[in-house]
Amino acid sequence: MTELTEHSPGERTFPHLFSPIRIGRVEVPNRIVITSHGASEAFRNSAMNPDAYLEYLRRRAAGGAGLIIAQPILSDPLHSITAETQDRHGRLAELVRAEGAVLLLQLTHLGVFARSEADVRRPPLLGFQGSQSAAGETAHRMSSAEIELMIEGYRRTAQLAAVAGFDGVEVHGAHGYLVQQSLTPAFNSRDDEWGQDRPLFARRLLATARNEVGPDRIVCYRTPTDDLRSPEDGGIGFTGMVRIVRELLATGHIDVLNTTIGDGGASYARAIPNYRYSEAPNIPAAVRLRAAVPVEVPVIGVGRILSAGLAESLLARGDCDLVAMTRAHIADPDLVAKVRAGRSHRVRPCVGGNVCVNRKLAGYPEISCLHNPEVLRERELAPTPAERPRDVLVVGAGPAGLKAAEIAAKRGHRVRVVDAGDRPGGRLRAAEHTAALGLLGAVDYLVSELGELGVELRRGTTADAELLRALAPDHVVLATGGLPVGPDGYPDAAEGLVVDSAAALAGRAGQRVLVYDTVGANEGPLVAEALATRGLHVVFLTSCETVMPWGGQLHRAEVPAILRRRCTEVLTGGLLGDVDGKHVIVVRPDGETITELDVDTVVAVEPPRPALSLVPALERLGLPYQVVGDALAPRTAMHAFKEGHEAALAL
């Protein structure tokens, strides 16, 4: 890791961000934190290869993050810690600490969360009472002896951290997991000591953690600043949280307080804010808690802190003592190194798509990122120098084309990009008219990078056989996207009745609008919301059984309620039947009529058709080519970024 000097541009511009801080008896080299987040199930499974996660965290430590909190083992009193588990955590500690970062291991049990059948080896959900998870599964009420076994599970995990060489541990008391459940009346109404003294479980865990790691290592506690749930609704509210935090700090075991907000469930979307929120929306609640307790140990500010400039201002004001930039580091592991070198403008931004968290909540084994395909594939997708530089023509400046151009240029190829449109971004460009405007940061970043790399980007240029002959590239990346289905699929519709999302958002929508979504992701709801916000009368219809089942759990926690508030009607499990002029009939799959509507516009949110008209010319000219993105198979922007990256590596 590059040493920070007094002449570093980053130190001069961001003096608070790059100043060291002492936590307990451990000095952290700067104020930048990567909080714990489930990233790799392979690392947790001692029968699977751990290397992807090892490199994932090592890379971010090498990038310059000061404090990293590793993903939890998920403390389980029924499972022993294997020698392999101990060994891979030892390797993790060695790799991360060698890069100069301080490393903690989070201690967590999910309690009454999700469902247990995803892993046939799992026991039932364990809770302080027989509560039901938000996913509908009922938990086993732990006996007092079983609670003691649970504490023993936490102890063994803390012991593992100490033996493996970690700098300490974090006890997770938030996000609606087991510790927060123990503090919450809705999940703990026991009449024994564990219910009469609800903070007892958390106090015992903190004492156990301190006893295992000793006085020279860090004990961190993660707390909500407010559970956003009133006592009348089974919560404790801000006042109750103040009392509990004060009591836990009084134990003297906590060296640093890590913050979040809410109690999991629907409030998880507030704890991990997406593109709908401005930067750092949860900091005021942390400031309020700190003032009310007061908190004398360092406090970590968390929640959509994306830029070094904002992080510096939070520290300078004293709002917090360290800043968590977790998703920002998922997007760009070199964030700190770039800022330190005075190249903040070249940081790949987190755009708040929350692909990372949504994948984990969906039960996928690995996280990813909307526009950083290298996540957990750092070595596999590293843009190494090409053996033989080539002249590469990229046709299309959407996500796939821009990404292919960036990686090809970084590998040393001579790259040109042509696009028929006047603005880059492809189908993603339409997001600028919706609540997902922030996603365009991924496009803006790539356009800027192409400028830094000397890549020519020609806009308003249609690629045809004549252009191909004139440019004579060695290789072509065909990223021409897709063509909207349009009115062809609705032969009896009035002229101009059926439009695609981009046309509707650009103003080609009448007063009465039907948004018909067959994809079930984010596009349809975003379009419906945007049009309704303009004052149009919008009916949202989806062929799926629920609104946006593939839109990601955090988005689904917010968007259906937004549609119900803003749209005239929300219909699920329906198909667009007969369309006669401007009269449409909505039916169920069995043919039963749901409703009949007279509309001015139907916005058809359907998969586009791959745009492959250039293929015959490429083949006649004998030019080697690859097809990526929607031109290959219309899917999400994440797929497009990934395929563009992989195509460039194959050159």
mmCIF file of N, CA and C in Angstrom, residues 312-365:
data_model
loop_
_atom_site.group_PDB
_atom_site.id
_atom_site.type_symbol
_atom_site.label_atom_id
_atom_site.label_comp_id
_atom_site.label_asym_id
_atom_site.label_seq_id
_atom_site.Cartn_x
_atom_site.Cartn_y
_atom_site.Cartn_z
ATOM 1 N N GLU A 312 -15.512 14.096 4.181
ATOM 2 C CA GLU A 312 -14.674 15.085 4.859
ATOM 3 C C GLU A 312 -15.524 16.082 5.634
ATOM 4 N N SER A 313 -16.624 16.531 5.039
ATOM 5 C CA SER A 313 -17.459 17.537 5.712
ATOM 6 C C SER A 313 -18.140 16.953 6.947
ATOM 7 N N LEU A 314 -18.553 15.694 6.894
ATOM 8 C CA LEU A 314 -19.168 15.062 8.064
ATOM 9 C C LEU A 314 -18.173 14.977 9.214
ATOM 10 N N LEU A 315 -16.941 14.602 8.896
ATOM 11 C CA LEU A 315 -15.912 14.510 9.922
ATOM 12 C C LEU A 315 -15.545 15.882 10.463
ATOM 13 N N ALA A 316 -15.438 16.860 9.577
ATOM 14 C CA ALA A 316 -15.060 18.211 9.998
ATOM 15 C C ALA A 316 -16.102 18.815 10.928
ATOM 16 N N ARG A 317 -17.388 18.512 10.683
ATOM 17 C CA ARG A 317 -18.461 19.035 11.539
ATOM 18 C C ARG A 317 -18.568 18.292 12.857
ATOM 19 N N GLY A 318 -17.920 17.141 12.935
ATOM 20 C CA GLY A 318 -18.029 16.335 14.141
ATOM 21 C C GLY A 318 -19.289 15.496 14.185
ATOM 22 N N ASP A 319 -19.928 15.297 13.040
ATOM 23 C CA ASP A 319 -21.132 14.468 13.012
ATOM 24 C C ASP A 319 -20.811 13.018 13.328
ATOM 25 N N CYS A 320 -19.619 12.588 12.974
ATOM 26 C CA CYS A 320 -19.157 11.236 13.263
ATOM 27 C C CYS A 320 -17.631 11.271 13.279
ATOM 28 N N ASP A 321 -17.030 10.170 13.722
ATOM 29 C CA ASP A 321 -15.575 10.102 13.827
ATOM 30 C C ASP A 321 -14.939 9.263 12.728
ATOM 31 N N LEU A 322 -15.726 8.372 12.152
ATOM 32 C CA LEU A 322 -15.309 7.575 11.000
ATOM 33 C C LEU A 322 -16.483 7.514 10.036
ATOM 34 N N VAL A 323 -16.205 7.243 8.771
ATOM 35 C CA VAL A 323 -17.264 7.193 7.767
ATOM 36 C C VAL A 323 -17.250 5.835 7.073
ATOM 37 N N ALA A 324 -18.409 5.216 7.008
ATOM 38 C CA ALA A 324 -18.537 3.956 6.287
ATOM 39 C C ALA A 324 -18.806 4.261 4.816
ATOM 40 N N MET A 325 -17.991 3.711 3.946
ATOM 41 C CA MET A 325 -18.155 3.878 2.500
ATOM 42 C C MET A 325 -18.166 2.489 1.857
ATOM 43 N N THR A 326 -19.069 1.653 2.337
ATOM 44 C CA THR A 326 -19.054 0.236 1.988
ATOM 45 C C THR A 326 -19.449 0.001 0.535
ATOM 46 N N ARG A 327 -20.640 0.452 0.152
ATOM 47 C CA ARG A 327 -21.061 0.229 -1.232
ATOM 48 C C ARG A 327 -20.187 1.010 -2.207
ATOM 49 N N ALA A 328 -19.659 2.147 -1.755
ATOM 50 C CA ALA A 328 -18.725 2.887 -2.608
ATOM 51 C C ALA A 328 -17.492 2.050 -2.901
ATOM 52 N N HIS A 329 -17.074 1.219 -1.939
ATOM 53 C CA HIS A 329 -15.922 0.343 -2.153
ATOM 54 C C HIS A 329 -16.285 -0.907 -2.948
ATOM 55 N N ILE A 330 -17.529 -1.320 -2.887
ATOM 56 C CA ILE A 330 -17.952 -2.410 -3.765
ATOM 57 C C ILE A 330 -17.846 -1.939 -5.208
ATOM 58 N N ALA A 331 -18.279 -0.710 -5.460
ATOM 59 C CA ALA A 331 -18.206 -0.151 -6.812
ATOM 60 C C ALA A 331 -16.765 0.088 -7.245
ATOM 61 N N ASP A 332 -15.926 0.570 -6.348
ATOM 62 C CA ASP A 332 -14.537 0.873 -6.719
ATOM 63 C C ASP A 332 -13.609 0.560 -5.554
ATOM 64 N N PRO A 333 -12.893 -0.563 -5.614
ATOM 65 C CA PRO A 333 -11.981 -0.919 -4.526
ATOM 66 C C PRO A 333 -10.794 0.029 -4.394
ATOM 67 N N ASP A 334 -10.531 0.810 -5.433
ATOM 68 C CA ASP A 334 -9.406 1.735 -5.415
ATOM 69 C C ASP A 334 -9.823 3.153 -5.040
ATOM 70 N N LEU A 335 -10.999 3.297 -4.476
ATOM 71 C CA LEU A 335 -11.528 4.620 -4.129
ATOM 72 C C LEU A 335 -10.533 5.435 -3.311
ATOM 73 N N VAL A 336 -10.028 4.866 -2.229
ATOM 74 C CA VAL A 336 -9.148 5.627 -1.331
ATOM 75 C C VAL A 336 -7.847 5.979 -2.037
ATOM 76 N N ALA A 337 -7.286 5.035 -2.782
ATOM 77 C CA ALA A 337 -6.030 5.303 -3.487
ATOM 78 C C ALA A 337 -6.206 6.428 -4.499
ATOM 79 N N LYS A 338 -7.328 6.445 -5.191
ATOM 80 C CA LYS A 338 -7.574 7.502 -6.174
ATOM 81 C C LYS A 338 -7.736 8.854 -5.497
ATOM 82 N N VAL A 339 -8.476 8.877 -4.405
ATOM 83 C CA VAL A 339 -8.664 10.139 -3.676
ATOM 84 C C VAL A 339 -7.336 10.625 -3.121
ATOM 85 N N ARG A 340 -6.559 9.703 -2.578
ATOM 86 C CA ARG A 340 -5.255 10.072 -2.012
ATOM 87 C C ARG A 340 -4.349 10.690 -3.078
ATOM 88 N N ALA A 341 -4.441 10.171 -4.289
ATOM 89 C CA ALA A 341 -3.566 10.645 -5.365
ATOM 90 C C ALA A 341 -4.111 11.876 -6.073
ATOM 91 N N GLY A 342 -5.235 12.411 -5.594
ATOM 92 C CA GLY A 342 -5.813 13.589 -6.231
ATOM 93 C C GLY A 342 -6.597 13.275 -7.487
ATOM 94 N N ARG A 343 -7.085 12.021 -7.591
ATOM 95 C CA ARG A 343 -7.837 11.613 -8.778
ATOM 96 C C ARG A 343 -9.269 11.226 -8.403
ATOM 97 N N SER A 344 -9.898 12.045 -7.575
ATOM 98 C CA SER A 344 -11.270 11.749 -7.157
ATOM 99 C C SER A 344 -12.216 11.660 -8.340
ATOM 100 N N HIS A 345 -11.920 12.404 -9.396
ATOM 101 C CA HIS A 345 -12.798 12.408 -10.562
ATOM 102 C C HIS A 345 -12.797 11.079 -11.299
ATOM 103 N N ARG A 346 -11.864 10.201 -10.959
ATOM 104 C CA ARG A 346 -11.795 8.903 -11.630
ATOM 105 C C ARG A 346 -12.311 7.758 -10.753
ATOM 106 N N VAL A 347 -12.970 8.099 -9.664
ATOM 107 C CA VAL A 347 -13.582 7.075 -8.817
ATOM 108 C C VAL A 347 -14.864 6.579 -9.485
ATOM 109 N N ARG A 348 -14.978 5.276 -9.639
ATOM 110 C CA ARG A 348 -16.223 4.703 -10.162
ATOM 111 C C ARG A 348 -17.285 4.844 -9.072
ATOM 112 N N PRO A 349 -18.376 5.548 -9.323
ATOM 113 C CA PRO A 349 -19.306 5.869 -8.243
ATOM 114 C C PRO A 349 -20.269 4.729 -7.932
ATOM 115 N N CYS A 350 -20.684 4.637 -6.681
ATOM 116 C CA CYS A 350 -21.850 3.827 -6.342
ATOM 117 C C CYS A 350 -23.078 4.605 -6.796
ATOM 118 N N VAL A 351 -23.923 3.984 -7.598
ATOM 119 C CA VAL A 351 -25.088 4.691 -8.143
ATOM 120 C C VAL A 351 -26.380 4.296 -7.440
ATOM 121 N N GLY A 352 -26.283 3.530 -6.363
ATOM 122 C CA GLY A 352 -27.469 3.235 -5.551
ATOM 123 C C GLY A 352 -28.420 2.233 -6.151
ATOM 124 N N GLY A 353 -27.949 1.407 -7.100
ATOM 125 C CA GLY A 353 -28.820 0.389 -7.668
ATOM 126 C C GLY A 353 -29.111 -0.746 -6.698
ATOM 127 N N ASN A 354 -28.243 -0.906 -5.682
ATOM 128 C CA ASN A 354 -28.389 -1.924 -4.631
ATOM 129 C C ASN A 354 -28.440 -3.353 -5.164
ATOM 130 N N VAL A 355 -27.828 -3.579 -6.326
ATOM 131 C CA VAL A 355 -27.685 -4.944 -6.827
ATOM 132 C C VAL A 355 -26.950 -5.797 -5.797
ATOM 133 N N CYS A 356 -25.968 -5.213 -5.132
ATOM 134 C CA CYS A 356 -25.160 -5.947 -4.158
ATOM 135 C C CYS A 356 -26.033 -6.550 -3.055
ATOM 136 N N VAL A 357 -26.804 -5.711 -2.385
ATOM 137 C CA VAL A 357 -27.604 -6.172 -1.249
ATOM 138 C C VAL A 357 -28.778 -7.021 -1.717
ATOM 139 N N ASN A 358 -29.409 -6.622 -2.807
ATOM 140 C CA ASN A 358 -30.570 -7.367 -3.291
ATOM 141 C C ASN A 358 -30.213 -8.799 -3.670
ATOM 142 N N ARG A 359 -29.021 -8.990 -4.220
ATOM 143 C CA ARG A 359 -28.613 -10.360 -4.547
ATOM 144 C C ARG A 359 -28.497 -11.202 -3.276
ATOM 145 N N LYS A 360 -27.939 -10.630 -2.235
ATOM 146 C CA LYS A 360 -27.783 -11.382 -0.987
ATOM 147 C C LYS A 360 -29.141 -11.692 -0.376
ATOM 148 N N LEU A 361 -30.039 -10.717 -0.377
ATOM 149 C CA LEU A 361 -31.359 -10.930 0.207
ATOM 150 C C LEU A 361 -32.173 -11.943 -0.592
ATOM 151 N N ALA A 362 -31.856 -12.090 -1.868
ATOM 152 C CA ALA A 362 -32.544 -13.075 -2.701
ATOM 153 C C ALA A 362 -31.990 -14.479 -2.512
ATOM 154 N N GLY A 363 -30.928 -14.598 -1.711
ATOM 155 C CA GLY A 363 -30.351 -15.907 -1.450
ATOM 156 C C GLY A 363 -29.275 -16.330 -2.423
ATOM 157 N N TYR A 364 -28.825 -15.417 -3.290
ATOM 158 C CA TYR A 364 -27.754 -15.763 -4.227
ATOM 159 C C TYR A 364 -26.444 -15.941 -3.451
ATOM 160 N N PRO A 365 -25.564 -16.800 -3.921
ATOM 161 C CA PRO A 365 -24.351 -17.103 -3.139
ATOM 162 C C PRO A 365 -23.304 -16.006 -3.147
#
